[in-house]
PDB file of N, CA and C in Angstrom:
ATOM      1  N   GLU A 467     -54.908 -35.053 -22.210  1.00 79.00           N
ATOM      2  CA  GLU A 467     -54.093 -35.934 -21.425  1.00 79.00           C
ATOM      3  C   GLU A 467     -53.213 -35.088 -20.498  1.00 79.00           C
ATOM      4  N   TRP A 468     -53.120 -35.499 -19.253  1.00 84.00           N
ATOM      5  CA  TRP A 468     -52.449 -34.697 -18.231  1.00 84.00           C
ATOM      6  C   TRP A 468     -50.937 -34.630 -18.428  1.00 84.00           C
ATOM      7  N   ILE A 469     -50.330 -35.721 -18.887  1.00 85.00           N
ATOM      8  CA  ILE A 469     -48.882 -35.692 -19.105  1.00 85.00           C
ATOM      9  C   ILE A 469     -48.542 -34.745 -20.257  1.00 85.00           C
ATOM     10  N   PHE A 470     -49.379 -34.727 -21.285  1.00 88.00           N
ATOM     11  CA  PHE A 470     -49.162 -33.800 -22.397  1.00 88.00           C
ATOM     12  C   PHE A 470     -49.300 -32.361 -21.911  1.00 88.00           C
ATOM     13  N   LEU A 471     -50.273 -32.097 -21.037  1.00 88.00           N
ATOM     14  CA  LEU A 471     -50.429 -30.755 -20.474  1.00 88.00           C
ATOM     15  C   LEU A 471     -49.193 -30.360 -19.677  1.00 88.00           C
ATOM     16  N   ALA A 472     -48.631 -31.310 -18.917  1.00 88.00           N
ATOM     17  CA  ALA A 472     -47.398 -31.037 -18.166  1.00 88.00           C
ATOM     18  C   ALA A 472     -46.252 -30.707 -19.124  1.00 88.00           C
ATOM     19  N   LEU A 473     -46.172 -31.420 -20.240  1.00 87.00           N
ATOM     20  CA  LEU A 473     -45.142 -31.139 -21.243  1.00 87.00           C
ATOM     21  C   LEU A 473     -45.309 -29.732 -21.808  1.00 87.00           C
ATOM     22  N   LEU A 474     -46.532 -29.340 -22.119  1.00 88.00           N
ATOM     23  CA  LEU A 474     -46.775 -27.993 -22.645  1.00 88.00           C
ATOM     24  C   LEU A 474     -46.370 -26.925 -21.635  1.00 88.00           C
ATOM     25  N   HIS A 475     -46.718 -27.124 -20.372  1.00 87.00           N
ATOM     26  CA  HIS A 475     -46.320 -26.163 -19.336  1.00 87.00           C
ATOM     27  C   HIS A 475     -44.799 -26.068 -19.246  1.00 87.00           C
ATOM     28  N   ALA A 476     -44.121 -27.225 -19.297  1.00 86.00           N
ATOM     29  CA  ALA A 476     -42.663 -27.236 -19.191  1.00 86.00           C
ATOM     30  C   ALA A 476     -42.010 -26.551 -20.390  1.00 86.00           C
ATOM     31  N   GLN A 477     -42.529 -26.800 -21.577  1.00 86.00           N
ATOM     32  CA  GLN A 477     -41.931 -26.228 -22.785  1.00 86.00           C
ATOM     33  C   GLN A 477     -42.155 -24.729 -22.903  1.00 86.00           C
ATOM     34  N   THR A 478     -43.225 -24.226 -22.338  1.00 84.00           N
ATOM     35  CA  THR A 478     -43.547 -22.807 -22.475  1.00 84.00           C
ATOM     36  C   THR A 478     -43.243 -22.016 -21.214  1.00 84.00           C
ATOM     37  N   SER A 479     -42.495 -22.599 -20.307  1.00 84.00           N
ATOM     38  CA  SER A 479     -42.195 -21.949 -19.036  1.00 84.00           C
ATOM     39  C   SER A 479     -41.292 -20.733 -19.222  1.00 84.00           C
ATOM     40  N   THR A 480     -41.539 -19.724 -18.409  1.00 83.00           N
ATOM     41  CA  THR A 480     -40.678 -18.548 -18.350  1.00 83.00           C
ATOM     42  C   THR A 480     -40.281 -18.315 -16.899  1.00 83.00           C
ATOM     43  N   LEU A 481     -39.435 -17.324 -16.663  1.00 84.00           N
ATOM     44  CA  LEU A 481     -39.026 -17.024 -15.297  1.00 84.00           C
ATOM     45  C   LEU A 481     -40.131 -16.347 -14.499  1.00 84.00           C
ATOM     46  N   GLN A 482     -41.044 -15.697 -15.191  1.00 87.00           N
ATOM     47  CA  GLN A 482     -42.141 -14.997 -14.520  1.00 87.00           C
ATOM     48  C   GLN A 482     -43.328 -15.933 -14.328  1.00 87.00           C
ATOM     49  N   PRO A 483     -43.986 -15.875 -13.180  1.00 88.00           N
ATOM     50  CA  PRO A 483     -45.164 -16.717 -12.968  1.00 88.00           C
ATOM     51  C   PRO A 483     -46.319 -16.303 -13.889  1.00 88.00           C
ATOM     52  N   ASP A 484     -47.085 -17.266 -14.276  1.00 86.00           N
ATOM     53  CA  ASP A 484     -48.269 -17.025 -15.083  1.00 86.00           C
ATOM     54  C   ASP A 484     -49.301 -16.297 -14.225  1.00 86.00           C
ATOM     55  N   PRO A 485     -49.926 -15.241 -14.737  1.00 87.00           N
ATOM     56  CA  PRO A 485     -50.897 -14.510 -13.927  1.00 87.00           C
ATOM     57  C   PRO A 485     -52.136 -15.346 -13.576  1.00 87.00           C
ATOM     58  N   PHE A 486     -52.453 -16.333 -14.415  1.00 87.00           N
ATOM     59  CA  PHE A 486     -53.641 -17.153 -14.165  1.00 87.00           C
ATOM     60  C   PHE A 486     -53.380 -18.204 -13.090  1.00 87.00           C
ATOM     61  N   THR A 487     -52.237 -18.921 -13.192  1.00 84.00           N
ATOM     62  CA  THR A 487     -51.950 -19.998 -12.237  1.00 84.00           C
ATOM     63  C   THR A 487     -51.160 -19.521 -11.029  1.00 84.00           C
ATOM     64  N   GLY A 488     -50.424 -18.404 -11.180  1.00 90.00           N
ATOM     65  CA  GLY A 488     -49.622 -17.896 -10.078  1.00 90.00           C
ATOM     66  C   GLY A 488     -48.292 -18.616  -9.913  1.00 90.00           C
ATOM     67  N   CYS A 489     -47.938 -19.485 -10.849  1.00 90.00           N
ATOM     68  CA  CYS A 489     -46.644 -20.166 -10.774  1.00 90.00           C
ATOM     69  C   CYS A 489     -46.067 -20.295 -12.180  1.00 90.00           C
ATOM     70  N   THR A 490     -44.793 -20.651 -12.244  1.00 89.00           N
ATOM     71  CA  THR A 490     -44.151 -20.793 -13.551  1.00 89.00           C
ATOM     72  C   THR A 490     -44.626 -22.088 -14.215  1.00 89.00           C
ATOM     73  N   GLY A 491     -44.330 -22.218 -15.494  1.00 87.00           N
ATOM     74  CA  GLY A 491     -44.697 -23.431 -16.209  1.00 87.00           C
ATOM     75  C   GLY A 491     -44.005 -24.660 -15.651  1.00 87.00           C
ATOM     76  N   THR A 492     -42.765 -24.491 -15.211  1.00 87.00           N
ATOM     77  CA  THR A 492     -42.031 -25.609 -14.616  1.00 87.00           C
ATOM     78  C   THR A 492     -42.705 -26.070 -13.335  1.00 87.00           C
ATOM     79  N   GLU A 493     -43.084 -25.116 -12.483  1.00 89.00           N
ATOM     80  CA  GLU A 493     -43.777 -25.465 -11.240  1.00 89.00           C
ATOM     81  C   GLU A 493     -45.104 -26.159 -11.526  1.00 89.00           C
ATOM     82  N   GLN A 494     -45.837 -25.654 -12.512  1.00 89.00           N
ATOM     83  CA  GLN A 494     -47.122 -26.249 -12.868  1.00 89.00           C
ATOM     84  C   GLN A 494     -46.930 -27.660 -13.421  1.00 89.00           C
ATOM     85  N   ALA A 495     -45.892 -27.866 -14.239  1.00 89.00           N
ATOM     86  CA  ALA A 495     -45.610 -29.192 -14.790  1.00 89.00           C
ATOM     87  C   ALA A 495     -45.290 -30.184 -13.678  1.00 89.00           C
ATOM     88  N   ILE A 496     -44.475 -29.762 -12.714  1.00 87.00           N
ATOM     89  CA  ILE A 496     -44.119 -30.646 -11.597  1.00 87.00           C
ATOM     90  C   ILE A 496     -45.364 -30.988 -10.776  1.00 87.00           C
ATOM     91  N   MET A 497     -46.212 -30.008 -10.524  1.00 88.00           N
ATOM     92  CA  MET A 497     -47.442 -30.280  -9.771  1.00 88.00           C
ATOM     93  C   MET A 497     -48.327 -31.281 -10.512  1.00 88.00           C
ATOM     94  N   LEU A 498     -48.438 -31.125 -11.829  1.00 88.00           N
ATOM     95  CA  LEU A 498     -49.254 -32.058 -12.610  1.00 88.00           C
ATOM     96  C   LEU A 498     -48.666 -33.468 -12.585  1.00 88.00           C
ATOM     97  N   LEU A 499     -47.344 -33.575 -12.740  1.00 85.00           N
ATOM     98  CA  LEU A 499     -46.719 -34.898 -12.748  1.00 85.00           C
ATOM     99  C   LEU A 499     -46.809 -35.593 -11.392  1.00 85.00           C
ATOM    100  N   ARG A 500     -46.880 -34.837 -10.316  1.00 83.00           N
ATOM    101  CA  ARG A 500     -47.013 -35.416  -8.977  1.00 83.00           C
ATOM    102  C   ARG A 500     -48.469 -35.689  -8.598  1.00 83.00           C
ATOM    103  N   SER A 501     -49.402 -35.201  -9.383  1.00 84.00           N
ATOM    104  CA  SER A 501     -50.819 -35.332  -9.038  1.00 84.00           C
ATOM    105  C   SER A 501     -51.346 -36.737  -9.326  1.00 84.00           C
ATOM    106  N   ALA A 502     -52.505 -37.022  -8.773  1.00 81.00           N
ATOM    107  CA  ALA A 502     -53.161 -38.313  -9.008  1.00 81.00           C
ATOM    108  C   ALA A 502     -53.578 -38.461 -10.462  1.00 81.00           C
ATOM    109  N   HIS A 503     -53.718 -37.360 -11.187  1.00 79.00           N
ATOM    110  CA  HIS A 503     -54.074 -37.448 -12.603  1.00 79.00           C
ATOM    111  C   HIS A 503     -53.016 -38.233 -13.378  1.00 79.00           C
ATOM    112  N   CYS A 504     -51.760 -38.060 -13.021  1.00 76.00           N
ATOM    113  CA  CYS A 504     -50.675 -38.757 -13.721  1.00 76.00           C
ATOM    114  C   CYS A 504     -50.272 -40.046 -13.014  1.00 76.00           C
ATOM    115  N   CYS A 505     -50.263 -40.028 -11.711  1.00 69.00           N
ATOM    116  CA  CYS A 505     -49.816 -41.204 -10.960  1.00 69.00           C
ATOM    117  C   CYS A 505     -50.882 -42.291 -10.881  1.00 69.00           C
ATOM    118  N   GLY A 506     -52.128 -41.942 -11.078  1.00 61.00           N
ATOM    119  CA  GLY A 506     -53.201 -42.910 -10.938  1.00 61.00           C
ATOM    120  C   GLY A 506     -53.594 -43.603 -12.219  1.00 61.00           C
ATOM    121  N   ASN A 507     -52.839 -43.434 -13.295  1.00 54.00           N
ATOM    122  CA  ASN A 507     -53.215 -44.010 -14.582  1.00 54.00           C
ATOM    123  C   ASN A 507     -52.583 -45.362 -14.845  1.00 54.00           C
ATOM    124  N   LEU A 508     -52.182 -46.074 -13.830  1.00 58.00           N
ATOM    125  CA  LEU A 508     -51.543 -47.366 -14.032  1.00 58.00           C
ATOM    126  C   LEU A 508     -52.589 -48.428 -14.337  1.00 58.00           C
ATOM    127  N   THR A 509     -52.279 -49.301 -15.267  1.00 60.00           N
ATOM    128  CA  THR A 509     -53.209 -50.357 -15.649  1.00 60.00           C
ATOM    129  C   THR A 509     -52.991 -51.577 -14.770  1.00 60.00           C
ATOM    130  N   PRO A 510     -54.020 -52.393 -14.572  1.00 63.00           N
ATOM    131  CA  PRO A 510     -53.883 -53.556 -13.700  1.00 63.00           C
ATOM    132  C   PRO A 510     -53.145 -54.729 -14.343  1.00 63.00           C
ATOM    133  N   SER A 511     -52.809 -54.646 -15.610  1.00 66.00           N
ATOM    134  CA  SER A 511     -52.158 -55.751 -16.316  1.00 66.00           C
ATOM    135  C   SER A 511     -50.736 -55.966 -15.798  1.00 66.00           C
ATOM    136  N   THR A 512     -50.320 -57.235 -15.795  1.00 71.00           N
ATOM    137  CA  THR A 512     -48.946 -57.564 -15.401  1.00 71.00           C
ATOM    138  C   THR A 512     -48.129 -58.054 -16.584  1.00 71.00           C
ATOM    139  N   ASP A 513     -48.725 -58.129 -17.757  1.00 76.00           N
ATOM    140  CA  ASP A 513     -48.021 -58.560 -18.963  1.00 76.00           C
ATOM    141  C   ASP A 513     -47.136 -57.412 -19.451  1.00 76.00           C
ATOM    142  N   PRO A 514     -45.801 -57.580 -19.439  1.00 76.00           N
ATOM    143  CA  PRO A 514     -44.904 -56.471 -19.818  1.00 76.00           C
ATOM    144  C   PRO A 514     -45.138 -55.943 -21.234  1.00 76.00           C
ATOM    145  N   ASP A 515     -45.418 -56.833 -22.176  1.00 80.00           N
ATOM    146  CA  ASP A 515     -45.646 -56.386 -23.556  1.00 80.00           C
ATOM    147  C   ASP A 515     -46.922 -55.562 -23.667  1.00 80.00           C
ATOM    148  N   LEU A 516     -47.974 -55.998 -22.974  1.00 76.00           N
ATOM    149  CA  LEU A 516     -49.240 -55.270 -22.990  1.00 76.00           C
ATOM    150  C   LEU A 516     -49.088 -53.912 -22.305  1.00 76.00           C
ATOM    151  N   LEU A 517     -48.367 -53.888 -21.188  1.00 73.00           N
ATOM    152  CA  LEU A 517     -48.126 -52.621 -20.485  1.00 73.00           C
ATOM    153  C   LEU A 517     -47.374 -51.643 -21.369  1.00 73.00           C
ATOM    154  N   LYS A 518     -46.321 -52.122 -22.051  1.00 75.00           N
ATOM    155  CA  LYS A 518     -45.533 -51.246 -22.915  1.00 75.00           C
ATOM    156  C   LYS A 518     -46.407 -50.671 -24.023  1.00 75.00           C
ATOM    157  N   GLU A 519     -47.264 -51.505 -24.590  1.00 78.00           N
ATOM    158  CA  GLU A 519     -48.144 -51.043 -25.661  1.00 78.00           C
ATOM    159  C   GLU A 519     -49.143 -50.007 -25.146  1.00 78.00           C
ATOM    160  N   GLN A 520     -49.713 -50.256 -23.967  1.00 74.00           N
ATOM    161  CA  GLN A 520     -50.717 -49.345 -23.409  1.00 74.00           C
ATOM    162  C   GLN A 520     -50.111 -48.022 -22.949  1.00 74.00           C
ATOM    163  N   LEU A 521     -48.891 -48.067 -22.466  1.00 75.00           N
ATOM    164  CA  LEU A 521     -48.261 -46.874 -21.893  1.00 75.00           C
ATOM    165  C   LEU A 521     -47.310 -46.172 -22.857  1.00 75.00           C
ATOM    166  N   GLU A 522     -47.236 -46.614 -24.110  1.00 81.00           N
ATOM    167  CA  GLU A 522     -46.307 -46.034 -25.076  1.00 81.00           C
ATOM    168  C   GLU A 522     -46.458 -44.518 -25.230  1.00 81.00           C
ATOM    169  N   PRO A 523     -47.695 -43.975 -25.345  1.00 81.00           N
ATOM    170  CA  PRO A 523     -47.817 -42.510 -25.465  1.00 81.00           C
ATOM    171  C   PRO A 523     -47.265 -41.771 -24.239  1.00 81.00           C
ATOM    172  N   GLU A 524     -47.556 -42.296 -23.043  1.00 79.00           N
ATOM    173  CA  GLU A 524     -47.072 -41.657 -21.823  1.00 79.00           C
ATOM    174  C   GLU A 524     -45.554 -41.742 -21.723  1.00 79.00           C
ATOM    175  N   ILE A 525     -44.996 -42.891 -22.097  1.00 79.00           N
ATOM    176  CA  ILE A 525     -43.542 -43.062 -22.062  1.00 79.00           C
ATOM    177  C   ILE A 525     -42.878 -42.068 -23.001  1.00 79.00           C
ATOM    178  N   SER A 526     -43.446 -41.884 -24.173  1.00 85.00           N
ATOM    179  CA  SER A 526     -42.893 -40.943 -25.147  1.00 85.00           C
ATOM    180  C   SER A 526     -42.942 -39.513 -24.622  1.00 85.00           C
ATOM    181  N   LEU A 527     -44.072 -39.114 -24.030  1.00 84.00           N
ATOM    182  CA  LEU A 527     -44.204 -37.761 -23.496  1.00 84.00           C
ATOM    183  C   LEU A 527     -43.239 -37.525 -22.337  1.00 84.00           C
ATOM    184  N   LEU A 528     -43.087 -38.519 -21.463  1.00 81.00           N
ATOM    185  CA  LEU A 528     -42.140 -38.370 -20.357  1.00 81.00           C
ATOM    186  C   LEU A 528     -40.706 -38.265 -20.881  1.00 81.00           C
ATOM    187  N   GLY A 529     -40.408 -38.964 -21.963  1.00 84.00           N
ATOM    188  CA  GLY A 529     -39.092 -38.825 -22.599  1.00 84.00           C
ATOM    189  C   GLY A 529     -38.876 -37.421 -23.135  1.00 84.00           C
ATOM    190  N   ASP A 530     -39.937 -36.832 -23.717  1.00 85.00           N
ATOM    191  CA  ASP A 530     -39.848 -35.449 -24.199  1.00 85.00           C
ATOM    192  C   ASP A 530     -39.594 -34.479 -23.051  1.00 85.00           C
ATOM    193  N   ILE A 531     -40.266 -34.706 -21.922  1.00 82.00           N
ATOM    194  CA  ILE A 531     -40.051 -33.855 -20.743  1.00 82.00           C
ATOM    195  C   ILE A 531     -38.608 -34.012 -20.249  1.00 82.00           C
ATOM    196  N   ALA A 532     -38.106 -35.236 -20.268  1.00 80.00           N
ATOM    197  CA  ALA A 532     -36.739 -35.488 -19.797  1.00 80.00           C
ATOM    198  C   ALA A 532     -35.707 -34.768 -20.661  1.00 80.00           C
ATOM    199  N   THR A 533     -35.965 -34.657 -21.964  1.00 83.00           N
ATOM    200  CA  THR A 533     -34.979 -34.016 -22.834  1.00 83.00           C
ATOM    201  C   THR A 533     -34.861 -32.518 -22.585  1.00 83.00           C
ATOM    202  N   ILE A 534     -35.916 -31.883 -22.053  1.00 78.00           N
ATOM    203  CA  ILE A 534     -35.824 -30.449 -21.786  1.00 78.00           C
ATOM    204  C   ILE A 534     -35.527 -30.156 -20.319  1.00 78.00           C
ATOM    205  N   SER A 535     -35.358 -31.211 -19.527  1.00 74.00           N
ATOM    206  CA  SER A 535     -35.082 -31.043 -18.100  1.00 74.00           C
ATOM    207  C   SER A 535     -33.583 -31.003 -17.854  1.00 74.00           C
ATOM    208  N   PRO A 536     -33.140 -30.214 -16.868  1.00 71.00           N
ATOM    209  CA  PRO A 536     -31.713 -30.184 -16.547  1.00 71.00           C
ATOM    210  C   PRO A 536     -31.275 -31.491 -15.896  1.00 71.00           C
ATOM    211  N   GLU A 537     -30.022 -31.838 -16.108  1.00 72.00           N
ATOM    212  CA  GLU A 537     -29.447 -33.029 -15.494  1.00 72.00           C
ATOM    213  C   GLU A 537     -28.748 -32.610 -14.200  1.00 72.00           C
ATOM    214  N   HIS A 538     -28.988 -33.361 -13.128  1.00 67.00           N
ATOM    215  CA  HIS A 538     -28.372 -33.062 -11.840  1.00 67.00           C
ATOM    216  C   HIS A 538     -27.362 -34.151 -11.510  1.00 67.00           C
ATOM    217  N   GLU A 539     -26.211 -33.733 -11.010  1.00 71.00           N
ATOM    218  CA  GLU A 539     -25.157 -34.673 -10.660  1.00 71.00           C
ATOM    219  C   GLU A 539     -24.446 -34.144  -9.417  1.00 71.00           C
ATOM    220  N   ASP A 540     -24.185 -35.035  -8.478  1.00 71.00           N
ATOM    221  CA  ASP A 540     -23.421 -34.653  -7.288  1.00 71.00           C
ATOM    222  C   ASP A 540     -21.951 -34.932  -7.532  1.00 71.00           C
ATOM    223  N   TYR A 541     -21.119 -33.966  -7.195  1.00 71.00           N
ATOM    224  CA  TYR A 541     -19.677 -34.102  -7.370  1.00 71.00           C
ATOM    225  C   TYR A 541     -18.994 -33.502  -6.154  1.00 71.00           C
ATOM    226  N   HIS A 542     -18.495 -34.350  -5.266  1.00 73.00           N
ATOM    227  CA  HIS A 542     -17.787 -33.902  -4.060  1.00 73.00           C
ATOM    228  C   HIS A 542     -18.563 -32.826  -3.322  1.00 73.00           C
ATOM    229  N   ASP A 543     -19.787 -33.152  -2.913  1.00 72.00           N
ATOM    230  CA  ASP A 543     -20.658 -32.261  -2.132  1.00 72.00           C
ATOM    231  C   ASP A 543     -21.085 -31.020  -2.884  1.00 72.00           C
ATOM    232  N   MET A 544     -20.935 -31.003  -4.197  1.00 73.00           N
ATOM    233  CA  MET A 544     -21.421 -29.889  -5.020  1.00 73.00           C
ATOM    234  C   MET A 544     -22.428 -30.451  -6.013  1.00 73.00           C
ATOM    235  N   GLU A 545     -23.419 -29.674  -6.316  1.00 70.00           N
ATOM    236  CA  GLU A 545     -24.402 -30.096  -7.301  1.00 70.00           C
ATOM    237  C   GLU A 545     -24.065 -29.461  -8.648  1.00 70.00           C
ATOM    238  N   ILE A 546     -23.979 -30.289  -9.670  1.00 68.00           N
ATOM    239  CA  ILE A 546     -23.691 -29.818 -11.026  1.00 68.00           C
ATOM    240  C   ILE A 546     -24.963 -29.957 -11.839  1.00 68.00           C
ATOM    241  N   ILE A 547     -25.383 -28.889 -12.470  1.00 69.00           N
ATOM    242  CA  ILE A 547     -26.598 -28.903 -13.289  1.00 69.00           C
ATOM    243  C   ILE A 547     -26.215 -28.594 -14.726  1.00 69.00           C
ATOM    244  N   GLY A 548     -26.640 -29.465 -15.629  1.00 71.00           N
ATOM    245  CA  GLY A 548     -26.324 -29.271 -17.041  1.00 71.00           C
ATOM    246  C   GLY A 548     -27.555 -29.483 -17.892  1.00 71.00           C
ATOM    247  N   PHE A 549     -27.545 -28.930 -19.089  1.00 67.00           N
ATOM    248  CA  PHE A 549     -28.658 -29.083 -20.009  1.00 67.00           C
ATOM    249  C   PHE A 549     -28.179 -29.815 -21.248  1.00 67.00           C
ATOM    250  N   GLY A 550     -28.893 -30.875 -21.614  1.00 60.00           N
ATOM    251  CA  GLY A 550     -28.619 -31.596 -22.841  1.00 60.00           C
ATOM    252  C   GLY A 550     -27.278 -32.290 -22.868  1.00 60.00           C
ATOM    253  N   LYS A 551     -27.124 -33.108 -23.878  1.00 52.00           N
ATOM    254  CA  LYS A 551     -25.858 -33.823 -24.054  1.00 52.00           C
ATOM    255  C   LYS A 551     -25.292 -33.528 -25.393  1.00 52.00           C
TER     256      LYS A 551
END
């Protein structure tokens, strides 16, 4: 699953680019999440309960990615970046 692969790249990211991909794990995760592999997996159903059931694994993985991602906040023309709560 592509979202799980993005999570693995994000969790194992270092400051040095991977010699195989040429980019860091964070960069690779962002590229995967922006790709059609992740964005094109929407189901045609309009039933909210059915959608939630079908997308539960993806929602959980995206939540995992969110927990390891920095939080960005604008404060009087300055950007504040924090990790975790």
